[in-house]
Amino acid sequence: MNVSSNPADLLPRARIRLAALELLGTQGFDKTTIRQVASRAGVSPGLVIHHFGSKKRLRDAVDDGVLEVLQSDKATIIAGAAMGRVGDYLADFPELWPTLTYVIRVLREGGPAADRMFDRMVELTEVMVDELGDQLSLRLGADRHAMITMLVTFSLGVAVLGDSVARHLGGTSLADPQVMARYSLASTEMLTHGIFADDGYLTRLRAAFTTKEKDDDDGRDRDP
């Protein structure tokens, strides 16, 4: 999905998918109709069905396109866990806002579509960490999958709660320059240096979970 292209220059299938991205992102799956997508894309409803078969399959195609866009700049997405470069990137390419709007809408609506989007974001991030982890000096600890999952959660959480975050940081949108600077610096500093002065709490937490697991194992061993 080349969201930077002029829609008039796109082939019908690409125009349909771009129209669906915009409508699904602004009004959701239930309120979006094939006829609306066709009208925005400048094609007939029959052509939408010809290319995609159903509204659900069209949404699946939009999901695929969104992941293609996110994968196109791997370093930006990895850094996006702290949302450090995403704002600058969107300022340079404002046509990517519909993609972010779509992702936020899917996650807010919940259900299988949100689960699928989150799962694919985690999978994509794992691939990008494999490719760029050394370049970006990432330290993921013993439970790599759990840390990557939390990395995605923090990144998407900022996007989903964007208006509330912006309000607390002195603006109305994540795109506001003063908001961008404050949350980029604060989140990157938190991920770089942490907020605990030492590893005392982490050590106690690990010990507590280790003891609980041992007690659980002992209990199962005693069961008749």
Steps between C-alpha positions, in 0.01 A plus 500: 500500500681809379328762711726771364362465148242732353177292508420608146821332381425166665350195334140417605599229748742735676245783501243269656739392772602859574135609518426212737798597719367854536136404561572211735739721695255788544168318547579136579417167340130481585416847365701466181320357197623363170302773326680771699839351419409478132383861492818631661718288269305609191401147399185288506404286801520198270867572430572508874342155535685380188837592650440410866194277524358643824539783748686270739751397234540866407584579863753214499660656193514837676670331797758353263561843349541662841765244594678568171510871581625440853767264371625753245704689762609243754725729702220752546258238629752356746576850628125548518487303823607828654321691222826686459513533122142427402392860535776628275425223253130588489584867464700415188233261371161625625323260263594224746256638760211292351709190568549595864132596526403160364721312746357700791142432387561125469655481847225707660227285345655186648400148408670260255613779266684676785653172614618431146649849462680480834633151425635612165656811652683281752612263224619790285688655790673169574616483139623859512682441827679205338606723212574824684546417868879535494482819295259657750684371808197325649528303824201266528586291804429134568134488394541644152145436379346661808714810461415534130132461587527781756695713251208473255249563781672822607524626143139423409374619838640848438325507162165376633507747791651776288249776581524437874880487486509825304270674750734418787802615303365839404329449165209344317672251270808278498605697193529827697872586511512559876314174566725311260813630672381424854374146447785406265765611748322365810420160352845456345668599826280256691587215264868594493563551871193350669321651798631278781828612653623142537391140438380436856130481415567283192707260712224471762236452230696222332550332835128522580396344169769231530372410849139490380589275206689266735206488742260431212723218375526350849122516535447315171753236605299433817166466321368143510 
